[in-house]
MMTF fields as JSON, N, C-alpha, C and O atoms, coordinates in Angstrom:
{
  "mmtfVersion": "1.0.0",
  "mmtfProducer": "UNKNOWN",
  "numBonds": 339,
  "numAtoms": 340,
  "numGroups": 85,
  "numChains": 1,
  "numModels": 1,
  "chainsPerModel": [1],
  "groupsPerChain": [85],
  "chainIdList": ["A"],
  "bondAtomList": [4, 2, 8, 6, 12, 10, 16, 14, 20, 18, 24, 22, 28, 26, 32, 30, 36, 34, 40, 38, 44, 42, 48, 46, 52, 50, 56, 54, 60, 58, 64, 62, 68, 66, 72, 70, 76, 74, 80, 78, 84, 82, 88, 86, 92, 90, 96, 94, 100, 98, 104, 102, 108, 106, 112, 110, 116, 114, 120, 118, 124, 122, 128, 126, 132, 130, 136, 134, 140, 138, 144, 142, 148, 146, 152, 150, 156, 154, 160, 158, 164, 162, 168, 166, 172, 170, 176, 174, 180, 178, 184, 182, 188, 186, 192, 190, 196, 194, 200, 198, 204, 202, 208, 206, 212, 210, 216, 214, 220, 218, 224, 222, 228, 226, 232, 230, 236, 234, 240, 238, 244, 242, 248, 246, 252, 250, 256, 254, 260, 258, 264, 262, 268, 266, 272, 270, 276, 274, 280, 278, 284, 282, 288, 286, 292, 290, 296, 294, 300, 298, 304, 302, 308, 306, 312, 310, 316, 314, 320, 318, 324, 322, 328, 326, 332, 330, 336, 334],
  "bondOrderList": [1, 1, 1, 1, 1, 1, 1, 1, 1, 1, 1, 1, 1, 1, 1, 1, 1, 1, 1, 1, 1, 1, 1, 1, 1, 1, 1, 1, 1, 1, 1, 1, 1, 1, 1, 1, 1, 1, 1, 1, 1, 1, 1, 1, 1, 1, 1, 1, 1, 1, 1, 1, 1, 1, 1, 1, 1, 1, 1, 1, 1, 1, 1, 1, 1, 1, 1, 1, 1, 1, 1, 1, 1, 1, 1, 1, 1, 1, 1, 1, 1, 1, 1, 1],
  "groupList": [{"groupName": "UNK", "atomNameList": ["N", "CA", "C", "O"], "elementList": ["N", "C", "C", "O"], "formalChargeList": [0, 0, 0, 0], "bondAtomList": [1, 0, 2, 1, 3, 2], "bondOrderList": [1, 1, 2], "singleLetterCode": "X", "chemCompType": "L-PEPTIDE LINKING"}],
  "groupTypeList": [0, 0, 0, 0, 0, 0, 0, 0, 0, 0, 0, 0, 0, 0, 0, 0, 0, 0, 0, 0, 0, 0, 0, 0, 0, 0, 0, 0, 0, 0, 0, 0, 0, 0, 0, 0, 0, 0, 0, 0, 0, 0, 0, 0, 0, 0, 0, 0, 0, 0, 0, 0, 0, 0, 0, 0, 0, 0, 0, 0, 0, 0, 0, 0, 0, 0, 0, 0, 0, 0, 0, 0, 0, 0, 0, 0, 0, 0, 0, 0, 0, 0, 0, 0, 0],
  "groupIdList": [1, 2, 3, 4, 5, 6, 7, 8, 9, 10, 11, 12, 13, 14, 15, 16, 17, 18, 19, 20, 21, 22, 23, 24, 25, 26, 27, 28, 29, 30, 31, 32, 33, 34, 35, 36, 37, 38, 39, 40, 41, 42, 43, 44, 45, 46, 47, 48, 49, 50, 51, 52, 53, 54, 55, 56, 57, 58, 59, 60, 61, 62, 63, 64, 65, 66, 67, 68, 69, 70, 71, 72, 73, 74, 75, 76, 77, 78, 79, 80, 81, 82, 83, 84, 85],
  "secStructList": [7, 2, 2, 2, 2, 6, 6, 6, 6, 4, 4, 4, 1, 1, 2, 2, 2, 2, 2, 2, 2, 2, 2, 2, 2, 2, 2, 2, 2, 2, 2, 6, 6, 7, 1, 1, 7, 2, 2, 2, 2, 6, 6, 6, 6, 2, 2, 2, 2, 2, 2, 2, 2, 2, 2, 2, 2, 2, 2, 6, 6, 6, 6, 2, 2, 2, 2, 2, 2, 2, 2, 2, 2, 2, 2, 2, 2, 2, 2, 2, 2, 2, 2, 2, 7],
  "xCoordList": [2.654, 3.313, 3.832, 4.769, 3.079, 4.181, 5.384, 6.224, 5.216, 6.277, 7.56, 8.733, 7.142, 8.508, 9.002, 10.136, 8.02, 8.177, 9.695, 10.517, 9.795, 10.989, 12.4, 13.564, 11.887, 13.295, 13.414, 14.26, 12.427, 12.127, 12.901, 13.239, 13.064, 14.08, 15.025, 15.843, 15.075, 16.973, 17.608, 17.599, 18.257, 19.212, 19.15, 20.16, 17.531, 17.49, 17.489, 16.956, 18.236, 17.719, 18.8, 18.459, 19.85, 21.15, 21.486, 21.818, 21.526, 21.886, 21.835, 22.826, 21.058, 21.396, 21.981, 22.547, 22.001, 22.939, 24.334, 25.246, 24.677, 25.806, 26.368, 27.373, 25.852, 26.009, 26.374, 27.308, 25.832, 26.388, 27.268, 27.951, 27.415, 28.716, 30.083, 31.097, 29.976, 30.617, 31.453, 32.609, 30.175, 30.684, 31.229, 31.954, 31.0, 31.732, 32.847, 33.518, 33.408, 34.814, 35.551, 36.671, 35.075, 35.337, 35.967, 37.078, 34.701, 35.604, 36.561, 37.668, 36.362, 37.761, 38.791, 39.714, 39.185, 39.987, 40.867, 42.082, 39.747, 40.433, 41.15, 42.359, 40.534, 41.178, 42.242, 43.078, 42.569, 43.711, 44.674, 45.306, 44.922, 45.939, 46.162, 47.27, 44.789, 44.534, 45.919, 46.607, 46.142, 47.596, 46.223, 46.328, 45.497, 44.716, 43.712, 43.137, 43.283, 42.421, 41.076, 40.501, 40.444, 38.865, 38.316, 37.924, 38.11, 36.969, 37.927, 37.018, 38.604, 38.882, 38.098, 37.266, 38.66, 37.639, 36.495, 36.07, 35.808, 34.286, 34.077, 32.918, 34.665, 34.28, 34.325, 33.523, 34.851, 35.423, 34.507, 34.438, 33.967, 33.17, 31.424, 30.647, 31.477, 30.486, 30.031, 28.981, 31.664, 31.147, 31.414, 31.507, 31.634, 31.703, 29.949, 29.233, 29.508, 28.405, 27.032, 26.085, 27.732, 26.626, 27.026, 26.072, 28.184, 28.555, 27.93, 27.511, 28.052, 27.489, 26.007, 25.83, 24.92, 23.926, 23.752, 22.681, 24.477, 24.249, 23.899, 23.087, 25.216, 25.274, 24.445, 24.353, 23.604, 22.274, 21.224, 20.937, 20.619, 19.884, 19.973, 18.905, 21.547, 21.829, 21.371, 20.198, 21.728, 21.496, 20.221, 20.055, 19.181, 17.647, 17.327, 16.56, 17.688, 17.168, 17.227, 16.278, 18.481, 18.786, 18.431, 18.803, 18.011, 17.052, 15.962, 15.478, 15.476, 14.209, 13.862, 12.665, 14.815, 14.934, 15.216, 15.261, 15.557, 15.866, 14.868, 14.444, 14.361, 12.922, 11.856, 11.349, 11.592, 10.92, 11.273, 10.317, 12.517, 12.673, 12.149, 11.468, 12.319, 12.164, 10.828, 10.37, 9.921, 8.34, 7.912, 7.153, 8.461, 8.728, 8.932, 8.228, 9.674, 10.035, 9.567, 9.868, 8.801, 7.82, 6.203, 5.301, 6.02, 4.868, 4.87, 3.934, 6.197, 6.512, 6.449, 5.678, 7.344, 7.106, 5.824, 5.717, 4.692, 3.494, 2.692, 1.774, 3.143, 2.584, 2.768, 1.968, 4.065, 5.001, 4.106, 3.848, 3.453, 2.813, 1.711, 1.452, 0.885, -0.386, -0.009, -0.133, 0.534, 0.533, 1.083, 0.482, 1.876, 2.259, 1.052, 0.723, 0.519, -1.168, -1.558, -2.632],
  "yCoordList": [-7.0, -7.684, -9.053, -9.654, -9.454, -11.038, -11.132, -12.025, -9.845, -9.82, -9.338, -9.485, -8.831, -8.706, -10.395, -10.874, -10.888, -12.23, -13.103, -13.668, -13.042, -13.829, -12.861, -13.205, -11.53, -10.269, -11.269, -12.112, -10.878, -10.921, -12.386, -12.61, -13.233, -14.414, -14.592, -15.42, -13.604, -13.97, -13.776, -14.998, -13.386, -13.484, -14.22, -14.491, -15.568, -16.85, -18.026, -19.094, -17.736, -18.773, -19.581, -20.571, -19.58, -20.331, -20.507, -21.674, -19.945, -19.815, -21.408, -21.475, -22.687, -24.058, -24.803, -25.83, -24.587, -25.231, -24.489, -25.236, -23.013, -23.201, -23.721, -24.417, -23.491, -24.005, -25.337, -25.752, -26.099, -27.523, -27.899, -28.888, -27.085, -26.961, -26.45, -27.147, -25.302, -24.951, -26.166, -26.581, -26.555, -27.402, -28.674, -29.319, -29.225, -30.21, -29.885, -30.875, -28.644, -27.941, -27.987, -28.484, -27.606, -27.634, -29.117, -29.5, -29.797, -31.089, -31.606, -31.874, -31.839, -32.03, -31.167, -31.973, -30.293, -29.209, -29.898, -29.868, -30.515, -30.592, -31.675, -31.636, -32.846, -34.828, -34.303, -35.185, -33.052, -33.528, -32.354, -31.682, -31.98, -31.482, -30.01, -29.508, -29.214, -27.966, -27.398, -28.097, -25.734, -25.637, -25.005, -25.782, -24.383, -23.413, -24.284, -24.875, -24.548, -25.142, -25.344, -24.42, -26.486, -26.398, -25.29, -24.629, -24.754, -23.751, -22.626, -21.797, -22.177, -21.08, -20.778, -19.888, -21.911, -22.171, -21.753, -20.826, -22.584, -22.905, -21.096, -20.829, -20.466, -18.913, -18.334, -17.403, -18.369, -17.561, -18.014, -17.466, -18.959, -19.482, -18.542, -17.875, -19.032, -18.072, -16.4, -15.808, -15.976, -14.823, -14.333, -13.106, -15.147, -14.989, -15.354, -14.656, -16.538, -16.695, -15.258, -14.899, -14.908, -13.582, -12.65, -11.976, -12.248, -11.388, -11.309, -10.377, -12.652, -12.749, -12.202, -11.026, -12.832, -12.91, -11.94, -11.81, -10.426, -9.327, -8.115, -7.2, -8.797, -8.395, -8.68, -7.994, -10.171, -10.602, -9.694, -9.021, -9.502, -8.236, -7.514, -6.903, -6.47, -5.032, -5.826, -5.676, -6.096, -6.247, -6.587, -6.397, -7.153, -7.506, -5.741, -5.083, -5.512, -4.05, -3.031, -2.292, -2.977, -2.57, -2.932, -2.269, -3.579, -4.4, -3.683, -2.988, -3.97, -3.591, -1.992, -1.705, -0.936, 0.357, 0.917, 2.132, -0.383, -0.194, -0.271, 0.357, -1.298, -1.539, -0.249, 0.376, 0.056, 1.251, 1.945, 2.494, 2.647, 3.914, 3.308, 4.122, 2.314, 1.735, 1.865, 2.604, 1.445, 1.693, 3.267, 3.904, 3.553, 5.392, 6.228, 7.233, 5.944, 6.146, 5.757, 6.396, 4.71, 4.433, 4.978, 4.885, 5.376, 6.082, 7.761, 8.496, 8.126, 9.725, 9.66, 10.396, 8.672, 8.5, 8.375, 9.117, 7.482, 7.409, 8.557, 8.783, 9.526, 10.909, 11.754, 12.678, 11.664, 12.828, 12.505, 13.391, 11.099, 10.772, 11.567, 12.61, 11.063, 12.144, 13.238, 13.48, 14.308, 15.069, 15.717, 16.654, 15.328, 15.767, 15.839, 16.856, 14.933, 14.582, 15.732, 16.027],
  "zCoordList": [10.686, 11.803, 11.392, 11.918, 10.371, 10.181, 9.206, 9.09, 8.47, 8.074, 8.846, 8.503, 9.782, 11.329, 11.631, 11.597, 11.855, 12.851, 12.133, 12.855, 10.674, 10.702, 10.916, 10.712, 11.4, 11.638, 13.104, 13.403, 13.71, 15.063, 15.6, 16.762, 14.512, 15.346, 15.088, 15.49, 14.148, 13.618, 14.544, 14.695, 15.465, 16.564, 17.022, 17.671, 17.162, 18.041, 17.152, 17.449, 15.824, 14.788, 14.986, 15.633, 14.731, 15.158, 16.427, 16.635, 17.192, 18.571, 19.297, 20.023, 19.364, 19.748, 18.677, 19.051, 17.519, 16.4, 16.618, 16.974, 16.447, 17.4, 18.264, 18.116, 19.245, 20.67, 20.479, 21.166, 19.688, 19.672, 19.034, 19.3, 17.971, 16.88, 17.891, 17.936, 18.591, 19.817, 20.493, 20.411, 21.266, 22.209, 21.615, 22.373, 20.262, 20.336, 19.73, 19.437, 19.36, 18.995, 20.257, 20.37, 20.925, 22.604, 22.882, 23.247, 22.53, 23.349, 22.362, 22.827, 20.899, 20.325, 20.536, 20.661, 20.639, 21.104, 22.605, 22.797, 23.561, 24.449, 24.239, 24.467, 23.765, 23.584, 22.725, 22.53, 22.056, 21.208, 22.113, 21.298, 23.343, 23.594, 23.763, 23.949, 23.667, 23.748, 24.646, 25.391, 24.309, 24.982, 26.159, 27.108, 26.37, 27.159, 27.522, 26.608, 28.985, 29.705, 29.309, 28.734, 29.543, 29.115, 29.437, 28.474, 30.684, 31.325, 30.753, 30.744, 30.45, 30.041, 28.525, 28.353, 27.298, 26.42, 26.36, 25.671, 27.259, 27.582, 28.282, 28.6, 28.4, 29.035, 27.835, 27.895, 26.704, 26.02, 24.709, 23.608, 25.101, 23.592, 23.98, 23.298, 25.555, 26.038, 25.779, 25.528, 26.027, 25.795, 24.571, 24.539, 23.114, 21.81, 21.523, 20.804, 22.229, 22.318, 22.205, 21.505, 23.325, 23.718, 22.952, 22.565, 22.487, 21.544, 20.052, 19.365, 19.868, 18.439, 18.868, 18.552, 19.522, 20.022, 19.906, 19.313, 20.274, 20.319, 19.209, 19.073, 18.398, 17.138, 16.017, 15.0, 16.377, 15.709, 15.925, 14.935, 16.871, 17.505, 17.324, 17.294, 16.905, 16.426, 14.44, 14.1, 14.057, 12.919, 12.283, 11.078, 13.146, 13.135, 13.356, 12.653, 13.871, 14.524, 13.564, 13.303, 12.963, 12.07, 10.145, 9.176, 10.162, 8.952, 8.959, 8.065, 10.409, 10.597, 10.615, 10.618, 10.626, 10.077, 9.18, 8.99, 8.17, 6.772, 6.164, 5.193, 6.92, 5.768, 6.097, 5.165, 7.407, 7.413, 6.95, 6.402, 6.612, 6.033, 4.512, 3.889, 4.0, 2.204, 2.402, 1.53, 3.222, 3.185, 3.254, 2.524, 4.078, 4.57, 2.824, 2.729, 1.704, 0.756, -0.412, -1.42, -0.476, -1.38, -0.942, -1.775, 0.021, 0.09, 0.074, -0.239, 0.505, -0.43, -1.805, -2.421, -2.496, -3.717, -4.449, -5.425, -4.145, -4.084, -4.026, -4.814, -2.795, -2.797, -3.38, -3.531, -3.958, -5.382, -6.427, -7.241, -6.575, -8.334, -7.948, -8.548, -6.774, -6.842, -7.074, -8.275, -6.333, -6.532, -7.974, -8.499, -8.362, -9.758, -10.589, -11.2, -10.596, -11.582, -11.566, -12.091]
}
């Protein structure tokens, strides 16, 4: 189980260092003349936000079935040596 725990946050590991990297793209974006409205922005960073977010989670998830099947496969392997003996 602790070797899960650093799968287990990757989708929440960046997520407020974005967000702040985000938002202050956001506000330079706007002081220099943006052609497209703040809140439109600010919706669209959101739901790139949750998107990514999502795709962190599919990819933790997916790690995390890689590695089982690699554990899953070294203990067949393991069982092929016995048995060969």
């Amino acid at each position: 189980s602790t070797a899960n725990a650093p799968e287990d946050d990757a989708p929440n590991r960046y997520s407020r260092t974005e967000r702040t990297t985000y938002s202050r793209y956001s506000r330079d974006a706007n002081s220099s003349g943006s052609s497209l409205p703040s809140n439109s922005l600010e919706k669209r960073i959101e739901e790139l936000e949750r998107e990514l977010a999502k795709e962190r989670q599919e990819n933790a998830r997916l790690m995390k079935v890689a590695q089982d099947k690699e554990e899953l496969i070294g203990k067949l392997k393991e069982e092929i040596d016995l048995l060969n003996r």
